[in-house]
Amino acid sequence: MSLRVFVSHRSADEEIASVIVQEIESWLNGNGEVYYSSRPGAGKPGASLNAVLEDKIRQADLFVLAFTTADEDWSWCMYELGLAMGQDTKATQVVVFNCTDQRPRVQAANLEVNARSAASIMNFVLPFHKEPEWLMLDSGARADAGPLLAGLDFISPDELRKRADDLQAKLDDVLPKSEPHTLDRLEHLDLSLERKYAQHVRSLRVRARDVEEQNPEEYERLRSEAQGILLEHAKLGNKHSDRSARRFGYQAFPPHLPLGELLKSWRTEFKKSYGVSPSKLQSAWQNDFLSDLSRATEGRPSEPSDVYMLSADKNDTLKVQPVVVRTNQRVDDGVDYLVYFFKVLVRDIQDKST
């Protein structure tokens, strides 16, 4: 057997998995094995995975996850992925087929494919046929795959495009309906926090509440430690408005910018624009924002604030409050945050703070 492929999916997504399996099988033309739990006789996930199924996962050269919606239970698929990436397995290429408008966060994935786009699917089809080092990370597997690799390499560019188009068209018949396009009318940005850091923040928040009344100093220390994790490890995504970037002194946000660098930029650009460093009162929004993020990480509701944020650009006189309006609990237990900047109606105040 020259190539082993495992397609992971939820039972409700059997049709999608079946399309992917059938297409890959047609490409292999008998020079490999494509396995998935919905194949007759494969066994279904239950209290434990079928032993044969576990062996197929551990021996896979290519692991494909058909992802639909983050609102569902993906524990079995994540368990299958863990088996495929374990230390006692072959080196495994991991590909995620994203079948909805919700972006999966699978850190082990080497390639994410938009199942609704033939151009994106081509990013999978091309290395599958033309790059043995990509298709089979384990060099030992490539050593026994001469006939397969020669046959795949023989496929013409026109045939590659046809295979990508065919796969996309067949998937289109079974994919969930696309979500309607939404337009955010407020300034906004998004942040993400990986699993281990989100878990640490939650733990610190719980410990802080346990000592709040008996030990106020320890309470503040734990809260500050949680906020420090957010500053260092919460990072910007790619869903933001141009005006929100300018509010922090950027024309466009750098990718994956840590939250701490974002707040530092606001202070630096504020001083350049206004000629003085922001006062304690003018900087107070940052602490309130960090507190809001901490509560959101723990799944607690937002609390009202009486401070506002000025833009780092003094020509922008709009006063706003950044509020975490939504969090998404990811499959891997990390957290995504959507932040809106709400306009606040306040009279100018005399800043007497030092």
CSV table of C-alpha atoms in Angstrom, one decimal:
chain,number,residue,atom,x,y,z
A,1,MET,CA,0.0,0.0,0.0
A,2,SER,CA,1.8,3.2,-1.2
A,3,LEU,CA,-0.3,6.0,0.4
A,4,ARG,CA,-2.6,5.9,3.4
A,5,VAL,CA,-5.2,8.7,3.8
A,6,PHE,CA,-7.6,9.1,6.7
A,7,VAL,CA,-10.6,11.5,6.4
A,8,SER,CA,-11.9,12.7,9.8
A,9,HIS,CA,-15.5,14.0,10.1
A,10,ARG,CA,-18.5,14.2,12.3
A,11,SER,CA,-21.2,11.6,11.6
A,12,ALA,CA,-23.6,14.3,10.5
A,13,ASP,CA,-21.1,15.3,7.8
A,14,GLU,CA,-20.8,11.8,6.2
A,15,GLU,CA,-21.9,13.1,2.8
A,16,ILE,CA,-19.1,15.7,2.7
A,17,ALA,CA,-16.5,13.1,3.8
A,18,SER,CA,-17.7,10.7,1.2
A,19,VAL,CA,-17.2,13.2,-1.6
A,20,ILE,CA,-13.6,13.9,-0.5
A,21,VAL,CA,-12.9,10.2,-0.1
A,22,GLN,CA,-14.3,9.3,-3.5
A,23,GLU,CA,-12.3,12.0,-5.3
A,24,ILE,CA,-9.0,11.1,-3.6
A,25,GLU,CA,-9.6,7.4,-4.4
A,26,SER,CA,-10.1,8.3,-8.1
A,27,TRP,CA,-6.8,10.2,-8.1
A,28,LEU,CA,-4.9,7.3,-6.5
A,29,ASN,CA,-6.3,4.8,-9.0
A,30,GLY,CA,-5.8,1.9,-6.7
A,31,ASN,CA,-2.3,2.9,-5.5
A,32,GLY,CA,-3.3,3.7,-2.0
A,33,GLU,CA,-6.0,3.4,0.7
A,34,VAL,CA,-8.5,6.1,1.8
A,35,TYR,CA,-10.2,5.3,5.1
A,36,TYR,CA,-12.9,7.0,7.1
A,37,SER,CA,-15.2,5.9,9.9
A,38,SER,CA,-18.4,6.0,7.8
A,39,ARG,CA,-17.0,3.3,5.4
A,40,PRO,CA,-19.0,0.1,5.9
A,41,GLY,CA,-17.4,-2.1,8.5
A,42,ALA,CA,-15.1,0.6,9.8
A,43,GLY,CA,-16.7,0.9,13.1
A,44,LYS,CA,-18.2,4.0,14.8
A,45,PRO,CA,-16.8,6.2,17.6
A,46,GLY,CA,-18.2,5.2,20.9
A,47,ALA,CA,-16.7,4.6,24.3
A,48,SER,CA,-13.4,3.9,22.5
A,49,LEU,CA,-12.4,3.9,18.9
A,50,ASN,CA,-12.3,0.6,17.0
A,51,ALA,CA,-8.8,-0.8,17.2
A,52,VAL,CA,-8.6,-1.1,13.4
A,53,LEU,CA,-9.7,2.5,13.1
A,54,GLU,CA,-7.0,3.6,15.5
A,55,ASP,CA,-4.4,1.7,13.5
A,56,LYS,CA,-5.5,3.3,10.3
A,57,ILE,CA,-5.1,6.8,11.9
A,58,ARG,CA,-1.7,6.1,13.2
A,59,GLN,CA,-0.5,4.8,9.8
A,60,ALA,CA,-1.9,7.7,7.8
A,61,ASP,CA,0.4,9.7,5.6
A,62,LEU,CA,-2.4,12.3,5.0
A,63,PHE,CA,-5.0,13.3,7.6
A,64,VAL,CA,-7.9,15.3,6.2
A,65,LEU,CA,-10.5,17.0,8.5
A,66,ALA,CA,-13.8,18.0,7.1
A,67,PHE,CA,-14.8,20.9,9.3
A,68,THR,CA,-18.3,22.3,9.3
A,69,THR,CA,-19.3,24.4,12.3
A,70,ALA,CA,-17.6,25.3,15.5
A,71,ASP,CA,-20.9,25.1,17.4
A,72,GLU,CA,-20.9,21.3,17.3
A,73,ASP,CA,-19.0,18.6,19.3
A,74,TRP,CA,-15.6,18.0,17.7
A,75,SER,CA,-14.1,15.9,20.5
A,76,TRP,CA,-13.9,12.7,18.5
A,77,CYS,CA,-12.3,14.4,15.5
A,78,MET,CA,-9.8,16.1,17.8
A,79,TYR,CA,-9.0,12.7,19.4
A,80,GLU,CA,-8.4,11.3,15.9
A,81,LEU,CA,-6.2,14.2,15.1
A,82,GLY,CA,-4.2,13.6,18.3
A,83,LEU,CA,-3.7,10.0,17.4
A,84,ALA,CA,-2.5,11.0,13.9
A,85,MET,CA,0.0,13.4,15.4
A,86,GLY,CA,1.2,11.2,18.2
A,87,GLN,CA,4.9,10.3,18.7
A,88,ASP,CA,4.3,6.6,17.9
A,89,THR,CA,2.9,7.3,14.4
A,90,LYS,CA,4.1,8.0,10.9
A,91,ALA,CA,4.9,11.6,10.0
A,92,THR,CA,1.5,12.9,8.9
A,93,GLN,CA,0.4,15.8,6.7
A,94,VAL,CA,-2.7,17.5,8.1
A,95,VAL,CA,-5.2,19.3,5.9
A,96,VAL,CA,-8.5,21.0,7.0
A,97,PHE,CA,-11.4,21.4,4.5
A,98,ASN,CA,-13.3,24.4,5.8
A,99,CYS,CA,-16.9,23.8,4.7
A,100,THR,CA,-18.5,26.8,6.3
A,101,ASP,CA,-17.9,30.5,6.9
A,102,GLN,CA,-16.5,29.8,10.3
A,103,ARG,CA,-12.7,29.5,10.3
A,104,PRO,CA,-11.4,26.5,12.2
A,105,ARG,CA,-8.4,26.9,14.5
A,106,VAL,CA,-6.6,23.6,14.2
A,107,GLN,CA,-3.0,24.4,15.1
A,108,ALA,CA,-1.6,21.2,13.7
A,109,ALA,CA,-3.0,21.9,10.2
A,110,ASN,CA,-0.4,22.6,7.5
A,111,LEU,CA,-3.0,23.6,5.0
A,112,GLU,CA,-6.5,25.1,5.3
A,113,VAL,CA,-8.8,24.7,2.2
A,114,ASN,CA,-11.9,26.7,1.5
A,115,ALA,CA,-14.2,23.9,0.3
A,116,ARG,CA,-16.3,26.5,-1.6
A,117,SER,CA,-13.5,27.7,-3.8
A,118,ALA,CA,-11.9,25.8,-6.7
A,119,ALA,CA,-8.9,28.0,-6.5
A,120,SER,CA,-8.4,27.2,-2.8
A,121,ILE,CA,-9.0,23.5,-3.5
A,122,MET,CA,-6.2,23.7,-6.1
A,123,ASN,CA,-3.8,24.5,-3.3
A,124,PHE,CA,-4.5,21.0,-2.1
A,125,VAL,CA,-4.7,19.3,-5.5
A,126,LEU,CA,-1.4,20.7,-6.8
A,127,PRO,CA,0.9,19.5,-4.0
A,128,PHE,CA,-1.0,16.2,-3.8
A,129,HIS,CA,0.0,15.4,-7.4
A,130,LYS,CA,3.3,17.3,-7.8
A,131,GLU,CA,5.1,17.4,-4.4
A,132,PRO,CA,6.0,14.0,-2.9
A,133,GLU,CA,7.7,15.7,0.0
A,134,TRP,CA,4.4,17.4,0.9
A,135,LEU,CA,2.2,14.5,0.3
A,136,MET,CA,4.3,12.0,2.3
A,137,LEU,CA,6.2,13.6,5.1
A,138,ASP,CA,7.7,10.3,6.0
A,139,SER,CA,10.6,9.6,3.5
A,140,GLY,CA,10.2,5.8,4.1
A,141,ALA,CA,6.6,6.0,2.7
A,142,ARG,CA,7.9,7.8,-0.4
A,143,ALA,CA,10.5,5.1,-1.0
A,144,ASP,CA,7.7,2.5,-1.7
A,145,ALA,CA,5.5,4.8,-3.7
A,146,GLY,CA,7.3,5.1,-7.0
A,147,PRO,CA,4.4,4.0,-9.3
A,148,LEU,CA,1.9,6.2,-7.5
A,149,LEU,CA,4.1,9.3,-7.6
A,150,ALA,CA,5.1,8.8,-11.2
A,151,GLY,CA,1.4,8.5,-12.1
A,152,LEU,CA,0.4,11.6,-10.2
A,153,ASP,CA,3.3,13.6,-11.7
A,154,PHE,CA,2.1,12.7,-15.2
A,155,ILE,CA,-1.2,14.6,-14.7
A,156,SER,CA,-1.3,17.7,-16.9
A,157,PRO,CA,-2.1,21.2,-15.7
A,158,ASP,CA,-5.5,21.1,-17.4
A,159,GLU,CA,-6.4,17.9,-15.7
A,160,LEU,CA,-5.3,19.3,-12.3
A,161,ARG,CA,-7.6,22.3,-12.8
A,162,LYS,CA,-10.4,19.9,-13.8
A,163,ARG,CA,-9.9,17.8,-10.7
A,164,ALA,CA,-10.1,20.9,-8.5
A,165,ASP,CA,-13.2,22.1,-10.3
A,166,ASP,CA,-14.8,18.7,-10.0
A,167,LEU,CA,-14.1,18.3,-6.3
A,168,GLN,CA,-15.5,21.8,-5.6
A,169,ALA,CA,-18.6,21.2,-7.7
A,170,LYS,CA,-19.4,17.9,-5.9
A,171,LEU,CA,-18.8,19.4,-2.5
A,172,ASP,CA,-21.1,22.3,-3.4
A,173,ASP,CA,-23.9,19.8,-3.6
A,174,VAL,CA,-23.5,18.6,-0.1
A,175,LEU,CA,-22.1,21.6,1.8
A,176,PRO,CA,-24.1,23.5,4.4
A,177,LYS,CA,-25.8,26.6,3.2
A,178,SER,CA,-23.5,29.6,3.4
A,179,GLU,CA,-24.1,32.1,6.1
A,180,PRO,CA,-25.4,35.5,4.9
A,181,HIS,CA,-22.7,38.2,4.5
A,182,THR,CA,-22.6,40.6,7.4
A,183,LEU,CA,-21.4,44.2,7.5
A,184,ASP,CA,-20.1,45.7,10.7
A,185,ARG,CA,-21.0,49.4,10.9
A,186,LEU,CA,-19.0,50.1,14.0
A,187,GLU,CA,-15.2,50.3,14.5
A,188,HIS,CA,-14.1,46.8,15.5
A,189,LEU,CA,-11.1,44.5,15.8
A,190,ASP,CA,-10.7,40.8,16.8
A,191,LEU,CA,-8.2,39.1,19.1
A,192,SER,CA,-7.4,35.5,19.8
A,193,LEU,CA,-5.9,33.7,22.8
A,194,GLU,CA,-4.5,30.2,22.5
A,195,ARG,CA,-5.7,27.4,24.7
A,196,LYS,CA,-3.0,27.2,27.4
A,197,TYR,CA,-3.1,30.9,28.0
A,198,ALA,CA,-6.9,31.1,28.1
A,199,GLN,CA,-6.9,28.3,30.7
A,200,HIS,CA,-4.3,30.1,32.8
A,201,VAL,CA,-6.3,33.3,32.7
A,202,ARG,CA,-9.5,31.4,33.8
A,203,SER,CA,-7.6,29.7,36.7
A,204,LEU,CA,-6.2,33.0,37.9
A,205,ARG,CA,-9.6,34.7,37.8
A,206,VAL,CA,-11.1,31.9,39.9
A,207,ARG,CA,-8.3,32.0,42.4
A,208,ALA,CA,-8.7,35.8,42.6
A,209,ARG,CA,-12.4,35.6,43.5
A,210,ASP,CA,-11.7,33.0,46.2
A,211,VAL,CA,-9.4,35.5,48.0
A,212,GLU,CA,-11.1,38.8,47.1
A,213,GLU,CA,-12.6,39.5,50.6
A,214,GLN,CA,-9.9,37.9,52.8
A,215,ASN,CA,-6.8,39.1,50.9
A,216,PRO,CA,-7.3,42.2,48.7
A,217,GLU,CA,-3.6,42.5,47.8
A,218,GLU,CA,-3.4,38.9,46.6
A,219,TYR,CA,-6.7,39.5,44.7
A,220,GLU,CA,-5.1,42.4,42.8
A,221,ARG,CA,-1.9,40.5,42.2
A,222,LEU,CA,-3.8,37.6,40.6
A,223,ARG,CA,-5.9,40.0,38.5
A,224,SER,CA,-2.8,41.8,37.3
A,225,GLU,CA,-1.1,38.5,36.4
A,226,ALA,CA,-4.2,37.5,34.3
A,227,GLN,CA,-4.1,40.8,32.5
A,228,GLY,CA,-0.3,40.4,31.9
A,229,ILE,CA,-1.0,37.1,30.1
A,230,LEU,CA,-3.5,38.9,27.9
A,231,LEU,CA,-1.1,41.7,27.1
A,232,GLU,CA,1.6,39.2,26.1
A,233,HIS,CA,-0.3,36.5,24.4
A,234,ALA,CA,-3.6,37.8,23.1
A,235,LYS,CA,-3.0,38.7,19.4
A,236,LEU,CA,-4.8,40.6,16.7
A,237,GLY,CA,-6.6,38.6,14.0
A,238,ASN,CA,-7.6,39.9,10.5
A,239,LYS,CA,-11.1,41.2,11.2
A,240,HIS,CA,-10.8,44.9,11.8
A,241,SER,CA,-11.9,48.2,10.4
A,242,ASP,CA,-9.4,50.7,9.0
A,243,ARG,CA,-10.6,53.4,11.5
A,244,SER,CA,-9.9,51.1,14.5
A,245,ALA,CA,-6.3,50.7,13.2
A,246,ARG,CA,-5.8,54.5,12.9
A,247,ARG,CA,-7.2,54.9,16.4
A,248,PHE,CA,-4.0,53.1,17.6
A,249,GLY,CA,-1.7,54.9,15.3
A,250,TYR,CA,-1.6,52.4,12.4
A,251,GLN,CA,-2.7,52.7,8.8
A,252,ALA,CA,-3.3,48.9,8.9
A,253,PHE,CA,-2.6,46.5,11.8
A,254,PRO,CA,0.5,44.3,11.5
A,255,PRO,CA,-0.5,40.6,11.5
A,256,HIS,CA,-0.7,38.8,14.8
A,257,LEU,CA,0.3,41.9,16.8
A,258,PRO,CA,0.3,41.2,20.6
A,259,LEU,CA,-2.2,43.2,22.6
A,260,GLY,CA,0.6,44.7,24.7
A,261,GLU,CA,2.3,46.1,21.6
A,262,LEU,CA,-1.1,47.5,20.4
A,263,LEU,CA,-1.6,49.4,23.7
A,264,LYS,CA,2.0,50.6,23.7
A,265,SER,CA,1.6,52.0,20.2
A,266,TRP,CA,-1.5,53.9,21.4
A,267,ARG,CA,0.5,55.6,24.1
A,268,THR,CA,3.5,56.3,21.8
A,269,GLU,CA,1.4,57.8,19.0
A,270,PHE,CA,-0.8,59.7,21.5
A,271,LYS,CA,2.3,61.5,22.7
A,272,LYS,CA,3.5,62.3,19.2
A,273,SER,CA,0.1,63.7,18.3
A,274,TYR,CA,-0.8,65.6,21.4
A,275,GLY,CA,2.8,66.6,22.4
A,276,VAL,CA,2.3,65.1,25.9
A,277,SER,CA,2.0,61.6,27.3
A,278,PRO,CA,-1.5,60.4,28.1
A,279,SER,CA,-2.6,61.2,31.7
A,280,LYS,CA,-3.8,58.5,34.2
A,281,LEU,CA,-7.4,59.5,33.3
A,282,GLN,CA,-6.8,59.4,29.6
A,283,SER,CA,-5.1,55.9,30.0
A,284,ALA,CA,-7.8,54.5,32.3
A,285,TRP,CA,-9.7,52.9,29.5
A,286,GLN,CA,-6.8,50.4,29.0
A,287,ASN,CA,-7.3,48.8,32.5
A,288,ASP,CA,-11.1,48.7,32.0
A,289,PHE,CA,-10.5,47.0,28.6
A,290,LEU,CA,-8.2,44.4,30.1
A,291,SER,CA,-10.7,43.7,32.8
A,292,ASP,CA,-13.4,43.2,30.2
A,293,LEU,CA,-11.2,40.8,28.2
A,294,SER,CA,-10.5,38.9,31.5
A,295,ARG,CA,-14.2,38.5,32.2
A,296,ALA,CA,-14.8,37.5,28.6
A,297,THR,CA,-12.1,34.8,28.8
A,298,GLU,CA,-13.9,33.4,31.8
A,299,GLY,CA,-17.3,33.6,30.1
A,300,ARG,CA,-18.6,36.3,32.5
A,301,PRO,CA,-20.8,39.2,31.2
A,302,SER,CA,-19.4,42.7,30.5
A,303,GLU,CA,-19.8,45.4,33.1
A,304,PRO,CA,-20.4,49.1,32.4
A,305,SER,CA,-17.5,51.6,32.5
A,306,ASP,CA,-17.4,55.3,33.0
A,307,VAL,CA,-14.2,56.0,31.1
A,308,TYR,CA,-13.6,56.5,27.4
A,309,MET,CA,-10.8,56.2,24.9
A,310,LEU,CA,-9.4,59.0,22.8
A,311,SER,CA,-7.9,58.3,19.4
A,312,ALA,CA,-4.1,58.4,19.2
A,313,ASP,CA,-4.8,60.9,16.3
A,314,LYS,CA,-5.9,64.2,17.9
A,315,ASN,CA,-7.7,65.1,14.6
A,316,ASP,CA,-10.1,62.3,15.4
A,317,THR,CA,-12.3,63.7,18.2
A,318,LEU,CA,-14.7,60.8,18.5
A,319,LYS,CA,-14.7,59.3,22.0
A,320,VAL,CA,-15.3,55.6,22.3
A,321,GLN,CA,-15.4,52.6,24.7
A,322,PRO,CA,-13.9,49.3,23.5
A,323,VAL,CA,-16.2,46.5,24.5
A,324,VAL,CA,-15.9,42.7,24.0
A,325,VAL,CA,-19.3,42.1,22.4
A,326,ARG,CA,-18.7,38.4,21.5
A,327,THR,CA,-16.4,35.5,22.3
A,328,ASN,CA,-16.1,32.3,20.3
A,329,GLN,CA,-14.9,29.2,22.3
A,330,ARG,CA,-12.8,27.4,19.7
A,331,VAL,CA,-12.7,23.6,19.2
A,332,ASP,CA,-9.2,23.6,20.7
A,333,ASP,CA,-10.5,25.5,23.8
A,334,GLY,CA,-8.8,28.8,22.8
A,335,VAL,CA,-10.8,32.0,22.6
A,336,ASP,CA,-11.6,34.5,19.9
A,337,TYR,CA,-12.8,38.0,20.9
A,338,LEU,CA,-14.8,40.5,18.8
A,339,VAL,CA,-14.3,44.1,20.1
A,340,TYR,CA,-16.5,47.0,19.1
A,341,PHE,CA,-15.7,50.6,19.8
A,342,PHE,CA,-19.0,52.3,20.9
A,343,LYS,CA,-19.4,56.0,20.6
A,344,VAL,CA,-19.9,57.7,23.9
A,345,LEU,CA,-21.7,61.0,24.4
A,346,VAL,CA,-19.8,63.0,27.1
A,347,ARG,CA,-19.0,66.6,27.8
A,348,ASP,CA,-15.4,67.7,27.8
A,349,ILE,CA,-14.0,67.3,31.3
A,350,GLN,CA,-11.2,69.1,33.1
A,351,ASP,CA,-8.5,66.5,33.5
A,352,LYS,CA,-6.8,67.1,36.9
A,353,SER,CA,-5.0,63.8,37.2
A,354,THR,CA,-1.3,63.7,37.2
